[in-house]
Amino acid sequence: MGILAWLVVGLIAGWLASLVMRGGGFGLIGDIVVGIVGALIGGFLAGVINTLAGNGSAITLTIMTELMGMPGNLANGTNRLGIFSQTALGAWAFHREGKLDLRQARPYIAITFLGAIPGVWTALQVSNEEFRSVFGYMLIVMLLVILV
């Protein structure tokens, strides 16, 4: 994403933050700064939670769908970008430290990619309303998985 796109994202996020906080906004530059800083801090915290305990997606998806009003399928797709980044950087770090043998991992990588194909197709078939209705139940299931 180019710098102009990041500035627009920051402006929108800052404006949304000012609406959530019930303030009058911080002006154009202030909204951009608040949005970018908030997105960086929030993304970092969700990534830390996701890495250490898992289920960081429950936080980010809830924020995007319930607080920001983002359609569920768009929030889910946006969230996948962060998950992919975490996975790729984690795998690279393990490989760099000599703790991941890529030759040995190839079958698992192939299975993951093959499983992702029907997963993406299924995600594209789900409407926003269906996503929102299923999402609440999925959060409960994930909570039970973590606790058990």
Tab-separated table of C-alpha atoms in Angstrom:
chain	number	residue	atom	x	y	z
A	1	MET	CA	0.000	0.000	0.000
A	2	GLY	CA	1.339	3.413	-0.901
A	3	ILE	CA	1.806	6.265	1.559
A	4	LEU	CA	-1.289	8.052	0.261
A	5	ALA	CA	-3.426	4.985	0.943
A	6	TRP	CA	-2.023	4.741	4.493
A	7	LEU	CA	-2.841	8.412	5.075
A	8	VAL	CA	-6.419	7.832	3.929
A	9	VAL	CA	-6.709	4.758	6.162
A	10	GLY	CA	-5.303	6.777	9.070
A	11	LEU	CA	-7.739	9.609	8.405
A	12	ILE	CA	-10.716	7.255	8.346
A	13	ALA	CA	-9.557	5.353	11.446
A	14	GLY	CA	-8.941	8.606	13.325
A	15	TRP	CA	-12.335	9.950	12.320
A	16	LEU	CA	-13.987	6.697	13.442
A	17	ALA	CA	-12.064	6.867	16.722
A	18	SER	CA	-13.323	10.397	17.294
A	19	LEU	CA	-16.893	9.188	16.701
A	20	VAL	CA	-16.470	6.256	19.096
A	21	MET	CA	-14.980	8.569	21.726
A	22	ARG	CA	-17.885	10.988	21.151
A	23	GLY	CA	-15.525	13.862	20.485
A	24	GLY	CA	-15.531	16.505	17.817
A	25	GLY	CA	-12.518	15.074	16.050
A	26	PHE	CA	-8.969	16.341	16.067
A	27	GLY	CA	-8.846	18.008	12.677
A	28	LEU	CA	-7.528	16.443	9.487
A	29	ILE	CA	-3.916	15.902	10.581
A	30	GLY	CA	-4.930	14.921	14.129
A	31	ASP	CA	-7.396	12.327	12.825
A	32	ILE	CA	-4.718	10.839	10.589
A	33	VAL	CA	-2.192	10.640	13.427
A	34	VAL	CA	-4.716	9.222	15.927
A	35	GLY	CA	-5.871	6.661	13.355
A	36	ILE	CA	-2.404	5.481	12.395
A	37	VAL	CA	-1.143	5.334	15.991
A	38	GLY	CA	-4.325	3.584	17.145
A	39	ALA	CA	-4.146	1.063	14.306
A	40	LEU	CA	-0.477	0.327	15.023
A	41	ILE	CA	-1.020	-0.087	18.765
A	42	GLY	CA	-4.198	-2.128	18.313
A	43	GLY	CA	-2.644	-4.338	15.656
A	44	PHE	CA	0.452	-4.877	17.791
A	45	LEU	CA	-1.580	-5.796	20.887
A	46	ALA	CA	-3.864	-8.141	18.957
A	47	GLY	CA	-0.787	-9.759	17.369
A	48	VAL	CA	0.849	-10.249	20.778
A	49	ILE	CA	-2.330	-11.794	22.185
A	50	ASN	CA	-2.705	-13.984	19.107
A	51	THR	CA	0.907	-15.136	19.305
A	52	LEU	CA	1.007	-15.816	23.054
A	53	ALA	CA	-2.479	-17.159	23.708
A	54	GLY	CA	-4.290	-17.382	20.382
A	55	ASN	CA	-7.737	-16.025	19.557
A	56	GLY	CA	-6.527	-12.478	18.829
A	57	SER	CA	-8.909	-12.616	15.872
A	58	ALA	CA	-11.820	-12.598	18.299
A	59	ILE	CA	-10.696	-9.148	19.404
A	60	THR	CA	-9.938	-7.692	15.993
A	61	LEU	CA	-13.014	-9.135	14.278
A	62	THR	CA	-15.283	-7.913	17.071
A	63	ILE	CA	-13.825	-4.415	16.859
A	64	MET	CA	-14.142	-4.292	13.088
A	65	THR	CA	-17.679	-5.691	12.897
A	66	GLU	CA	-19.333	-4.387	16.049
A	67	LEU	CA	-17.572	-1.083	16.738
A	68	MET	CA	-16.649	-0.002	13.231
A	69	GLY	CA	-19.669	-1.547	11.502
A	70	MET	CA	-17.510	-3.209	8.855
A	71	PRO	CA	-19.225	-6.016	6.915
A	72	GLY	CA	-18.234	-9.413	8.326
A	73	ASN	CA	-16.704	-10.814	5.170
A	74	LEU	CA	-14.600	-7.667	4.664
A	75	ALA	CA	-13.463	-7.739	8.316
A	76	ASN	CA	-12.583	-11.414	8.004
A	77	GLY	CA	-10.557	-10.820	4.833
A	78	THR	CA	-8.784	-7.853	6.419
A	79	ASN	CA	-7.993	-9.939	9.482
A	80	ARG	CA	-6.485	-12.681	7.296
A	81	LEU	CA	-3.804	-10.225	6.115
A	82	GLY	CA	-2.557	-9.851	9.687
A	83	ILE	CA	-2.686	-13.575	10.315
A	84	PHE	CA	-0.737	-14.266	7.124
A	85	SER	CA	1.881	-11.681	8.136
A	86	GLN	CA	2.246	-13.199	11.603
A	87	THR	CA	2.557	-16.695	10.171
A	88	ALA	CA	5.064	-15.721	7.478
A	89	LEU	CA	7.257	-13.698	9.835
A	90	GLY	CA	7.106	-16.404	12.508
A	91	ALA	CA	8.088	-19.109	10.034
A	92	TRP	CA	10.912	-16.944	8.692
A	93	ALA	CA	12.217	-16.315	12.229
A	94	PHE	CA	12.141	-20.041	13.050
A	95	HIS	CA	13.891	-20.830	9.744
A	96	ARG	CA	16.524	-18.147	10.356
A	97	GLU	CA	17.269	-19.604	13.795
A	98	GLY	CA	17.590	-23.103	12.313
A	99	LYS	CA	14.478	-24.418	14.084
A	100	LEU	CA	12.412	-24.978	10.941
A	101	ASP	CA	13.471	-27.393	8.231
A	102	LEU	CA	11.610	-26.286	5.108
A	103	ARG	CA	12.173	-29.629	3.378
A	104	GLN	CA	10.483	-31.423	6.231
A	105	ALA	CA	7.704	-28.827	6.354
A	106	ARG	CA	6.829	-29.005	2.622
A	107	PRO	CA	4.030	-31.593	3.018
A	108	TYR	CA	2.387	-29.477	5.731
A	109	ILE	CA	2.700	-26.332	3.634
A	110	ALA	CA	1.111	-28.122	0.657
A	111	ILE	CA	-1.767	-29.448	2.790
A	112	THR	CA	-2.331	-25.957	4.196
A	113	PHE	CA	-2.528	-24.414	0.729
A	114	LEU	CA	-4.837	-27.182	-0.510
A	115	GLY	CA	-7.102	-26.673	2.503
A	116	ALA	CA	-7.114	-22.923	1.976
A	117	ILE	CA	-8.692	-23.265	-1.478
A	118	PRO	CA	-12.068	-24.628	-0.287
A	119	GLY	CA	-11.828	-22.337	2.747
A	120	VAL	CA	-11.555	-19.244	0.566
A	121	TRP	CA	-14.353	-20.474	-1.693
A	122	THR	CA	-16.612	-21.073	1.326
A	123	ALA	CA	-15.800	-17.652	2.782
A	124	LEU	CA	-16.767	-16.022	-0.517
A	125	GLN	CA	-20.149	-17.784	-0.482
A	126	VAL	CA	-21.126	-16.537	2.994
A	127	SER	CA	-23.178	-13.348	3.132
A	128	ASN	CA	-22.548	-10.627	5.697
A	129	GLU	CA	-25.699	-11.569	7.600
A	130	GLU	CA	-24.693	-15.237	7.727
A	131	PHE	CA	-21.220	-14.302	8.900
A	132	ARG	CA	-22.569	-12.127	11.718
A	133	SER	CA	-24.952	-14.830	12.916
A	134	VAL	CA	-22.294	-17.560	12.889
A	135	PHE	CA	-19.529	-15.332	14.291
A	136	GLY	CA	-21.048	-15.132	17.781
A	137	TYR	CA	-21.268	-18.904	18.053
A	138	MET	CA	-17.728	-19.302	16.741
A	139	LEU	CA	-16.437	-16.991	19.479
A	140	ILE	CA	-18.050	-19.192	22.112
A	141	VAL	CA	-16.557	-22.325	20.541
A	142	MET	CA	-13.100	-20.713	20.414
A	143	LEU	CA	-13.387	-19.640	24.056
A	144	LEU	CA	-14.203	-23.226	25.028
A	145	VAL	CA	-11.266	-24.529	22.953
A	146	ILE	CA	-8.905	-22.148	24.742
A	147	LEU	CA	-10.252	-22.916	28.207
A	148	VAL	CA	-10.251	-26.707	27.731
